[in-house]
Coordinates of C-alpha atoms and ligand atoms in Angstrom, one line a residue:
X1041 CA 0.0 0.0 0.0
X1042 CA 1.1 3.5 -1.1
X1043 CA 0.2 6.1 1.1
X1044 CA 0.3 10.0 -1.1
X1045 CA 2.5 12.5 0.4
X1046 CA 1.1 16.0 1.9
X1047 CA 1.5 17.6 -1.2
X1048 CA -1.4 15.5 -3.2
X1049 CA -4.5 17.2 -3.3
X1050 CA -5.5 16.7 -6.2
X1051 CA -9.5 15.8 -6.9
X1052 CA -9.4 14.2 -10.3
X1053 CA -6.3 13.9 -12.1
X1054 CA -5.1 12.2 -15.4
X1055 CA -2.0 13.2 -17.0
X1056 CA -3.7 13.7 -20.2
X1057 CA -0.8 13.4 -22.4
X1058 CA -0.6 9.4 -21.6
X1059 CA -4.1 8.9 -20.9
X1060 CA -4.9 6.8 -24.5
X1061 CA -3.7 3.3 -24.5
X1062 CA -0.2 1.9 -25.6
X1063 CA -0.3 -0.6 -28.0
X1064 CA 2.4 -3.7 -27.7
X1065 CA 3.8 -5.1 -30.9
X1066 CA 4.5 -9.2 -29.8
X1067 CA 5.3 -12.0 -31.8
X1068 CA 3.8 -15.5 -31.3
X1069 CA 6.2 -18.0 -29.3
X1070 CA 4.5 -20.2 -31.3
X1071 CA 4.6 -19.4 -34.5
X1072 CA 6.3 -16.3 -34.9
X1073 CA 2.5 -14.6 -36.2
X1074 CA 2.7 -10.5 -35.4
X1075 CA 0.2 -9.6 -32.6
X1076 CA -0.9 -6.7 -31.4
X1077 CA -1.8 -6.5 -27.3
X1078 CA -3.1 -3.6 -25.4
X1079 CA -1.2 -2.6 -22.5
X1080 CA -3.3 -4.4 -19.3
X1081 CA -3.6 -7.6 -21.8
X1082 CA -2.9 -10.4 -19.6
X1083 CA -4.3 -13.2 -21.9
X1084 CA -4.6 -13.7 -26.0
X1085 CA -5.2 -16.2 -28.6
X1086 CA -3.0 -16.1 -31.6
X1087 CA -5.5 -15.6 -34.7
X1088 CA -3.0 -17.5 -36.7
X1089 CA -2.2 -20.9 -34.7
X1090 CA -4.7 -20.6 -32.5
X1091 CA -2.8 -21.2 -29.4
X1092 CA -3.5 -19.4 -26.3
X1093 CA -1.1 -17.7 -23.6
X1094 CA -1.1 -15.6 -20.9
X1095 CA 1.5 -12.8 -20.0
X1096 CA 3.1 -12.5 -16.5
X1097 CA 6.2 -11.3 -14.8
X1098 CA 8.5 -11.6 -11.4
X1099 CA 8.6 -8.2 -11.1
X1100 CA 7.6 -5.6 -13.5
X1101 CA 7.2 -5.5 -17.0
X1102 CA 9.5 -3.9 -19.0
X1103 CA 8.6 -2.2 -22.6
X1104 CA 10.6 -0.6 -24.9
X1105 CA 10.0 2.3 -28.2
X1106 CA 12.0 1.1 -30.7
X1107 CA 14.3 3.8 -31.8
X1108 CA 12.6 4.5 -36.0
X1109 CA 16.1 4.2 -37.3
X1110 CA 18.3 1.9 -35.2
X1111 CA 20.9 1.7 -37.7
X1112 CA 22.0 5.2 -36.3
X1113 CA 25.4 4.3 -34.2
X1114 CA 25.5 4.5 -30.2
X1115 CA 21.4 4.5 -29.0
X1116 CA 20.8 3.4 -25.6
X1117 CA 17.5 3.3 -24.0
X1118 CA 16.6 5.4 -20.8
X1119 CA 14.3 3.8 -18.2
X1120 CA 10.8 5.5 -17.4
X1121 CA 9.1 4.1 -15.0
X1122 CA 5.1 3.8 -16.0
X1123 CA 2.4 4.4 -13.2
X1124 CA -1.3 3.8 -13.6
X1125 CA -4.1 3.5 -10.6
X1126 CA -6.9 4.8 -8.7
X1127 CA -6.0 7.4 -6.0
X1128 CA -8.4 7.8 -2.8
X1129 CA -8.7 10.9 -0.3
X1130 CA -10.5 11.3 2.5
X1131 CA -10.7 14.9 2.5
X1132 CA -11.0 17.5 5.2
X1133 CA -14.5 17.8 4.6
X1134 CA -15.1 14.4 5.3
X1135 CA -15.8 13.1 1.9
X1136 CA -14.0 10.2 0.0
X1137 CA -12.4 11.5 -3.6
X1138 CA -11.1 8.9 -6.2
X1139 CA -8.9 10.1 -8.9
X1140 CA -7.0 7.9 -11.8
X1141 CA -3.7 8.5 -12.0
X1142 CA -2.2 7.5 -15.3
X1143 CA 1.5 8.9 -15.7
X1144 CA 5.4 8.2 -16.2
X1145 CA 8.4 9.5 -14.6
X1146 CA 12.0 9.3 -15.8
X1147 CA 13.4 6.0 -14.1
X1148 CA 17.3 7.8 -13.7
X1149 CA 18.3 10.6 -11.9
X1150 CA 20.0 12.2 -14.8
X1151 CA 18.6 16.0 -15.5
X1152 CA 19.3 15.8 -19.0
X1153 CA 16.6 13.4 -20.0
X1154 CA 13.2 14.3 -19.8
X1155 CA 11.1 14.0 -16.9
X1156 CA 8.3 12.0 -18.5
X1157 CA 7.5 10.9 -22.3
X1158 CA 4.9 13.0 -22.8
X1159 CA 3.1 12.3 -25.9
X1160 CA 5.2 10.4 -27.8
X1161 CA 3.9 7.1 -26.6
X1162 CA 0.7 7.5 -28.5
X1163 CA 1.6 7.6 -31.7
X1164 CA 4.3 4.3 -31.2
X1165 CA 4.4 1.1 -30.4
X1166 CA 6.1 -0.7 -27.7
X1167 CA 7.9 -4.3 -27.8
X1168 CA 8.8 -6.4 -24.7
X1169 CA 12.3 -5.1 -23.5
X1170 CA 14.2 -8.6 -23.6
X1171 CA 17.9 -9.7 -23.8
X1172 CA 17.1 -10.7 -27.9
X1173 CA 16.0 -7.6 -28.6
X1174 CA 20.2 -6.6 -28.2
X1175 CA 19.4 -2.7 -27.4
X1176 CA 21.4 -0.8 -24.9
X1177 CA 19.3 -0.8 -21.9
X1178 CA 20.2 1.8 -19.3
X1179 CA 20.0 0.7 -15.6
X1180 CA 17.3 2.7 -13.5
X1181 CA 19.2 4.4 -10.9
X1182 CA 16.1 5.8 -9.5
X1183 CA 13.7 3.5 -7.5
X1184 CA 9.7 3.4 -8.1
X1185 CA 9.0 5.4 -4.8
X1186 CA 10.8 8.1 -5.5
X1187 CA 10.2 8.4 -8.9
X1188 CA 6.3 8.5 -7.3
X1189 CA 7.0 11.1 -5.0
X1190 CA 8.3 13.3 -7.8
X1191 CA 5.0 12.5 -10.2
X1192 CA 2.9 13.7 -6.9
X1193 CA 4.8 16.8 -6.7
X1194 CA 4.0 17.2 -10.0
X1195 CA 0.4 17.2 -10.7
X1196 CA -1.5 20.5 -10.3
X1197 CA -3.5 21.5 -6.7
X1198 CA -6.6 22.2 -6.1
X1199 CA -7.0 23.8 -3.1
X1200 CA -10.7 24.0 -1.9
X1201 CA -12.2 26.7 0.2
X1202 CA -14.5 25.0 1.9
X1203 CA -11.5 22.2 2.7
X1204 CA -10.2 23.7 5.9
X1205 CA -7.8 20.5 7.3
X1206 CA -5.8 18.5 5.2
X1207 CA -7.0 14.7 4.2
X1208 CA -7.0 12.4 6.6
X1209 CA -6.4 9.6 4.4
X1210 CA -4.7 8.8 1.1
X1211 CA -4.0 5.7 -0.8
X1212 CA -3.1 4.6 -4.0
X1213 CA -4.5 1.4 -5.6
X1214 CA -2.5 0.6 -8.6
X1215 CA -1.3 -1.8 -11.3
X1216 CA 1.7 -3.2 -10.5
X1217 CA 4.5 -0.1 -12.0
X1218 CA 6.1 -0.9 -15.2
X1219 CA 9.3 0.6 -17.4
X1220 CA 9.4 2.4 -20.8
X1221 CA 12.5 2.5 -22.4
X1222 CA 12.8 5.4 -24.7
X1223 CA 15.9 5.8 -27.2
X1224 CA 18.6 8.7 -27.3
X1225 CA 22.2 9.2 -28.6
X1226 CA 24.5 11.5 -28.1
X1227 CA 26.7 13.6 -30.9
X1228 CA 28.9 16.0 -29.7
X1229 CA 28.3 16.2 -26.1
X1230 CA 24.8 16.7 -27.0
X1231 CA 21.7 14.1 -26.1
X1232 CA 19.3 13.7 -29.2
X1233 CA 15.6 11.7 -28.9
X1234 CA 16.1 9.1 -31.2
X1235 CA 12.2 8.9 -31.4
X1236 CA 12.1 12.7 -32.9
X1237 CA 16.0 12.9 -34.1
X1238 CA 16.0 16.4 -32.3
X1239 CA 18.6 17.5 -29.6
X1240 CA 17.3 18.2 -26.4
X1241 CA 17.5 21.4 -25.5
X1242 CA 19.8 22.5 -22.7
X1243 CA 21.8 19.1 -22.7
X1244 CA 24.8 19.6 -22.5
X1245 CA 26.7 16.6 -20.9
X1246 CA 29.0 17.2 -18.3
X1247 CA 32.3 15.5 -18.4
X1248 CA 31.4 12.6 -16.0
X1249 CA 28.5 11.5 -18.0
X1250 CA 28.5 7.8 -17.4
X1251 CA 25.8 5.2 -17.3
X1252 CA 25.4 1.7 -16.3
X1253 CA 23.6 -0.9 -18.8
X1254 CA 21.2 -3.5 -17.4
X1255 CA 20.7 -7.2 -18.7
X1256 CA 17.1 -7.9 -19.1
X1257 CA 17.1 -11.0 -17.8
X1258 CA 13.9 -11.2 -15.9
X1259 CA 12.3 -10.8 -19.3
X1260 CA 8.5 -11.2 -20.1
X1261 CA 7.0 -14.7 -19.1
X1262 CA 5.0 -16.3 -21.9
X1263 CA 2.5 -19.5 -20.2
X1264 CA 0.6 -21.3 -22.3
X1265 CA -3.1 -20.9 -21.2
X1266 CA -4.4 -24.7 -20.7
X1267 CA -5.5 -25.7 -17.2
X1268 CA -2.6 -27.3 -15.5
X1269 CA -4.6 -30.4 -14.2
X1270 CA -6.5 -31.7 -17.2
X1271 CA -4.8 -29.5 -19.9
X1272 CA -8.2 -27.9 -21.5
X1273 CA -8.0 -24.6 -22.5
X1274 CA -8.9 -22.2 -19.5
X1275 CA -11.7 -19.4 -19.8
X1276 CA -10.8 -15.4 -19.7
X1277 CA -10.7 -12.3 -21.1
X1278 CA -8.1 -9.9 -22.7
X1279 CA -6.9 -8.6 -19.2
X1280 CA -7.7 -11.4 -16.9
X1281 CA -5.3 -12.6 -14.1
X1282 CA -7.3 -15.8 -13.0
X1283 CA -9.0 -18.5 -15.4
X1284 CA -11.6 -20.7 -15.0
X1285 CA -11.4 -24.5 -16.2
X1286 CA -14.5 -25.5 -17.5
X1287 CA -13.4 -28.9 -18.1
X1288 CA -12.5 -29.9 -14.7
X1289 CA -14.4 -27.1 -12.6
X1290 CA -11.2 -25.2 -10.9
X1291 CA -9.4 -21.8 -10.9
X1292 CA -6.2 -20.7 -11.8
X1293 CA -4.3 -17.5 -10.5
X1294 CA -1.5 -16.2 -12.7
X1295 CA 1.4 -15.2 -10.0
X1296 CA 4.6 -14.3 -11.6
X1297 CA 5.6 -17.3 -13.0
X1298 CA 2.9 -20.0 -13.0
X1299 CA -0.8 -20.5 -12.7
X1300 CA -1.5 -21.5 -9.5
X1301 CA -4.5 -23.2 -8.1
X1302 CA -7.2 -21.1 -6.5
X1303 CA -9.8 -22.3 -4.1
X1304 CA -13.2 -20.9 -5.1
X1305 CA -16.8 -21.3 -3.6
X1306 CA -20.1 -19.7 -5.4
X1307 CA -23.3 -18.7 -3.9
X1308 CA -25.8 -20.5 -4.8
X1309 CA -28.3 -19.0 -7.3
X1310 CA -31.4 -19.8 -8.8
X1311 CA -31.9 -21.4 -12.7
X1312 CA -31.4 -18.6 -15.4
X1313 CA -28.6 -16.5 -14.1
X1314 CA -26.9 -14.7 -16.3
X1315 CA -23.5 -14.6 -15.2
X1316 CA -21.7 -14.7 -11.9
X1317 CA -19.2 -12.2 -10.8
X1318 CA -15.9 -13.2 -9.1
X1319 CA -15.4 -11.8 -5.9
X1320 CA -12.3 -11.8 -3.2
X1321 CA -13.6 -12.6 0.3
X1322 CA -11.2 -11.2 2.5
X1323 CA -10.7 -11.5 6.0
X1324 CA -8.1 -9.4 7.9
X1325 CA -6.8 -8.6 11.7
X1326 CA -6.5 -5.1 12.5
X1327 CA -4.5 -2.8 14.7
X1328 CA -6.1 0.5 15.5
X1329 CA -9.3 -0.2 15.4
X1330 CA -11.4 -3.2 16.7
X1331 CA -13.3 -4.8 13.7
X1332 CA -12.7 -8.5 13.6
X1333 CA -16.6 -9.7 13.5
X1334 CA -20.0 -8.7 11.8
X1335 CA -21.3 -7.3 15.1
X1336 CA -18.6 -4.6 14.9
X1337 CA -19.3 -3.6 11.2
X1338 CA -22.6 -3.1 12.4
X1339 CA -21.8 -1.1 15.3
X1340 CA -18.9 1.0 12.9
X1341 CA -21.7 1.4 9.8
X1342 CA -24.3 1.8 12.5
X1343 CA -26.6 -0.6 10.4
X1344 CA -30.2 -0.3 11.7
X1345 CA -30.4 -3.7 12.5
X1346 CA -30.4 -5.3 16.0
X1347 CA -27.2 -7.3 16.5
X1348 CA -27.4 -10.8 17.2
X1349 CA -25.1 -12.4 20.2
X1350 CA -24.0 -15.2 17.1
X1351 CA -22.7 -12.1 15.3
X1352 CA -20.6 -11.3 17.9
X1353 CA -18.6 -14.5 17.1
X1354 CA -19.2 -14.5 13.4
X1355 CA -15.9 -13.5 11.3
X1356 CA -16.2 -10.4 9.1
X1357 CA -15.4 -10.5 5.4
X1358 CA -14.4 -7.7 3.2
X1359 CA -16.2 -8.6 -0.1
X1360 CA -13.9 -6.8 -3.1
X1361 CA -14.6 -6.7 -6.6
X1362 CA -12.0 -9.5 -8.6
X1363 CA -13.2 -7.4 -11.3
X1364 CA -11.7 -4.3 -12.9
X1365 CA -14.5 -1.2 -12.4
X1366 CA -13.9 2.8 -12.0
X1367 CA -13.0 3.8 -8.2
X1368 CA -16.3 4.5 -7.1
X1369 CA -17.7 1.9 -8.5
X1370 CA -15.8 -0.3 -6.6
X1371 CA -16.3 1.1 -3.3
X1372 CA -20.1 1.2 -3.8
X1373 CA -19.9 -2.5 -4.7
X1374 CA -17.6 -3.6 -1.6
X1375 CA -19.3 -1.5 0.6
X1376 CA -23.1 -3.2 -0.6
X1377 CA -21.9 -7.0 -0.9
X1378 CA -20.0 -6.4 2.6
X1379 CA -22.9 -4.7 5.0
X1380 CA -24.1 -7.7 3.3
X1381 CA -21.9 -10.4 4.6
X1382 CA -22.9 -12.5 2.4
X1383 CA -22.7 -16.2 3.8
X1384 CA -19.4 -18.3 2.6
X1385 CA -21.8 -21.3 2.3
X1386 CA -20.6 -23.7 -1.2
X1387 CA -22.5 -25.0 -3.2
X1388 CA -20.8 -28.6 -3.8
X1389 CA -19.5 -29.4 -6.9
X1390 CA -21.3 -26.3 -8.3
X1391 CA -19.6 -24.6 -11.3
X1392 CA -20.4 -20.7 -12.5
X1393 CA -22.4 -20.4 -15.5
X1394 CA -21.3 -17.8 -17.0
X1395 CA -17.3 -16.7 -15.0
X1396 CA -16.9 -13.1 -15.7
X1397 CA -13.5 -12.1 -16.2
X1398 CA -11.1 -11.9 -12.8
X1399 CA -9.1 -8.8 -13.5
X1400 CA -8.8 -7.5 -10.4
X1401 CA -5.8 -8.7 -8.2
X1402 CA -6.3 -10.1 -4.6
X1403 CA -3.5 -7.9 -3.2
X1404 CA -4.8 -4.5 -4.6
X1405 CA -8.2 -5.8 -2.8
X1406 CA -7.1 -5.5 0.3
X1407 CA -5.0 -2.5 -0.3
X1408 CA -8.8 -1.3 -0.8
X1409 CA -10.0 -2.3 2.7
X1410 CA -8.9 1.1 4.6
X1411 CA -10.9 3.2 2.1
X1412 CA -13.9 0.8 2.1
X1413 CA -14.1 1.0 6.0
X1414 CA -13.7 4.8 5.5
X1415 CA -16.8 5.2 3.9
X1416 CA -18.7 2.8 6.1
X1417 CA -17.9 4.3 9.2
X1418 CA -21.3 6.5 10.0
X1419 CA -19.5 8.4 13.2
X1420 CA -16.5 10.5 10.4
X1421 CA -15.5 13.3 12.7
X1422 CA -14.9 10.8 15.5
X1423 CA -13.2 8.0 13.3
X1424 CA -11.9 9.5 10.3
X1425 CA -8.4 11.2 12.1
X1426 CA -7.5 7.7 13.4
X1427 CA -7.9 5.9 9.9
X1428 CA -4.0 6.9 10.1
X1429 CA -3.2 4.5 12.5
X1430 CA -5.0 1.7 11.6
X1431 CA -3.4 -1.4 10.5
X1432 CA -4.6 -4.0 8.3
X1433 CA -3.2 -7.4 7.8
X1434 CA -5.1 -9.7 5.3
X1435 CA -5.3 -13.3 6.9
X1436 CA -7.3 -15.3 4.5
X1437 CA -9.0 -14.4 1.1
X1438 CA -10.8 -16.6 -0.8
X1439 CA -12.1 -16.4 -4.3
X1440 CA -16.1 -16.4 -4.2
X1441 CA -18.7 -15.8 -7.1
X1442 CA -21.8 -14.4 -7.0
X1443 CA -25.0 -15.3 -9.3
X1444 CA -26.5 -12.2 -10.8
X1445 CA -29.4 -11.7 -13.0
X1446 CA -29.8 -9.3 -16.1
X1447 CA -32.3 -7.4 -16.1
X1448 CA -32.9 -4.5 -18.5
X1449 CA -29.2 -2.9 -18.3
X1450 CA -28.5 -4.3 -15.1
X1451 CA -27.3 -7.5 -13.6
X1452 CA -29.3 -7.9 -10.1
X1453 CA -29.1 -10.0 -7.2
X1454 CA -32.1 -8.7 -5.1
X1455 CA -30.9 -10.4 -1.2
X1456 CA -27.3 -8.9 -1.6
X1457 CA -29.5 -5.2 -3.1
X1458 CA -26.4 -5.3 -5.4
X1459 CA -27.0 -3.7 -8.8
X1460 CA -24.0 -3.4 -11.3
X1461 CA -25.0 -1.5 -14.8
X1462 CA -23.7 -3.7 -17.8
X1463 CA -22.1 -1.0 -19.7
X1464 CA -20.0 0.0 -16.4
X1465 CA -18.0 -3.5 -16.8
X1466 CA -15.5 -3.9 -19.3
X1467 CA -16.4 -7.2 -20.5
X1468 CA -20.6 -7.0 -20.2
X1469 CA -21.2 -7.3 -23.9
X1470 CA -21.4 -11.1 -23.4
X1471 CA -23.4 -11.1 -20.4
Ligands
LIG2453 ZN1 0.8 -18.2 -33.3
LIG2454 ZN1 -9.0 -28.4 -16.1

């Protein structure tokens, strides 16, 4: 979990400049077959050979521009690192912002490149930065946080008059960072974009210019997308992280080199739903704060409801979206399914009808907790300042789906009163 500096007060931000998607030029392992892959793609079927794979990493993955002209003599790439997420506030004025944050931030501490690529990256295409490619990678001699803190200085303030304290909370719930490598050279002491030709301007390299090359070892990891068990091909969509096997009714979480088996339950439904959406069922132990069953979330929402002396004993779950939806979508959903609690009863043997994508990591879920008990907590002026020293500690999380119905635009699952518009999912043209 990333908690903002002082400085970011910003309501809604997108850096504009990089806010269209990058496009990945990638060639089949297979069969060698071109293929284009938007940036969050996690899964893809060759349209030549058919075959199916799914992308993952160890750490972060690395992209490159190729330079246009690469036969020009001595281009080296400089590391950007790439930052994309949803950024919550709980303002002074005890409301809960959410603002996308969608930017990139020179990866080196060197003054003479720029500080981010700008709009460049819209009109290329990237490539996987691997060891065949044979281009001069630079080293990043600046880490993520600090390239971070630099891209919250950065963005513009808006200071509100009616905002007399500063927030009480901030977080930022992101995809994992990436790097961009862009190309440069230098003639004459002076450092030229290889992507424009053009020198930079005021780039004059002081004598000790030196920097250190990196081997991209810890390239791209290509899996082939069959279900480890039975070897059937497993069920997703373009940007999913977990699969579903049909064949032999199990779950498969892509970490950074494998899939790995998932344990999954599903609420049970009724005939004729139309699809069931994944969620992670999270249980945590806090410090700061005492919320460890239902009978505390009801006293901390103040839920008109009596409490029950069972529910004093009956382990809360935080319900989280394993789906990718805007920011406030997200907290409306958690906060819904979680006042909810929703019983973690399986259905045996049960398999969903219709899997909706799982998109949505399980650690960036429980990054999400802090904000979701933010705007459940009815008493703000008396809770809100000590969200800062609250604690959480995931202890268990579970994959769980739940049936929903369509109905007109909406899918529906009246007991939960949970309601999520089609067109607000990325992947509801099939449901
Ligand atoms: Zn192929
Ligand atoms: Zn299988």
């Amino acid at each position: 979990m990333k908690t903002l500096g002082p400085r970011f007060t910003a309501i809604s931000v997108v850096e504009s400049l990089n806010s269209s998607p990058w496009t990945i030029e990638h060639r089949c392992t297979q069969c060698g077959a071109p293929i284009n892959l938007g940036e969050t793609d996690r899964f893809f079927v060759c349209p030549f050979c058919r075959v199916q794979m799914c992308l993952t990493t160890t750490d972060y993955f690395r992209y490159y521009l190729p330079a246009p002209d690469t036969a020009v003599p001595g281009i080296f790439y400089m590391p950007y690192w790439r930052i994309k997420g949803m950024a919550f506030s709980c303002d002074g004025d005890y409301e809960v912002r959410q603002s996308l944050l969608d930017a990139t931030h020179r990866a080196s501490d060197h003054p003479f490149f720029p500080e981010s690529l700008g709009l460049r990256p819209q009109t290329l295409k990237l490539r996987f930065a691997t060891a065949e490619t044979g281009a001069d990678f630079v080293k990043p001699s600046m880490a993520f946080d600090a390239a971070f803190s630099e891209i919250q200085e950065g963005l513009p303030l808006y200071t509100r008059a009616d905002q007399p304290t500063s927030p009480f909370y901030r977080t930022f719930i992101g995809e994992k960072a990436s790097l961009v490598y862009a190309p440069f050279y230098i003639r004459k002491d002076v450092v030229f974009d290889a992507i424009l030709d053009e020198p930079l301007r005021s780039t004059r390299l002081a004598g000790d210019f030196s920097l250190s090359r990196e081997t991209v070892d810890r390239a791209v990891k290509v899996l082939p997308a069959l279900c480890p068990d039975c070897g059937a091909d497993l069920e997703g969509g373009r940007e999913s992280i977990g699969f579903f096997c049909t064949n032999c009714n199990s779950c498969w979480y892509l970490t950074g080199d494998k899939l790995e088996r998932i344990p999954f339950f599903i609420m049970p439904g009724t005939n004729g739903d139309s699809a069931h959406l994944p969620f992670w069922c999270i249980k945590a132990r806090f410090q700061g704060i005492v919320l460890e069953s239902f009978a505390d979330l009801v006293k901390l929402a103040n839920l008109p409801r009596v409490i029950k002396k069972e529910w004093e004993s009956r382990p809360l779950f935080f319900w989280v979206p394993a789906f990718k939806v805007n920011a406030g979508l997200l907290l409306r959903i958690s906060r819904t399914v979680t006042i909810n609690q929703p019983r973690n009863t399986a259905e045996a043997g049960a398999s969903p009808a219709l899997p909706y994508p799982i998109t949505f990591p399980v650690h960036e879920a429980a990054e999400s907790i802090k904000v979701i008990i933010a705007t459940l907590m009815t008493m703000k002026k008396k809770l809100w300042p000590i969200l800062k020293d609250v604690s959480i500690f995931p202890v268990e999380s579970r994959l769980a789906y739940i049936p929903l119905k369509r109905q007109g635009h909406d899918l529906i699952h009246s007991p939960l009163q949970l309601s999520v518009s089609v067109n607000s999912l990325k992947y509801g043209e099939h449901l």
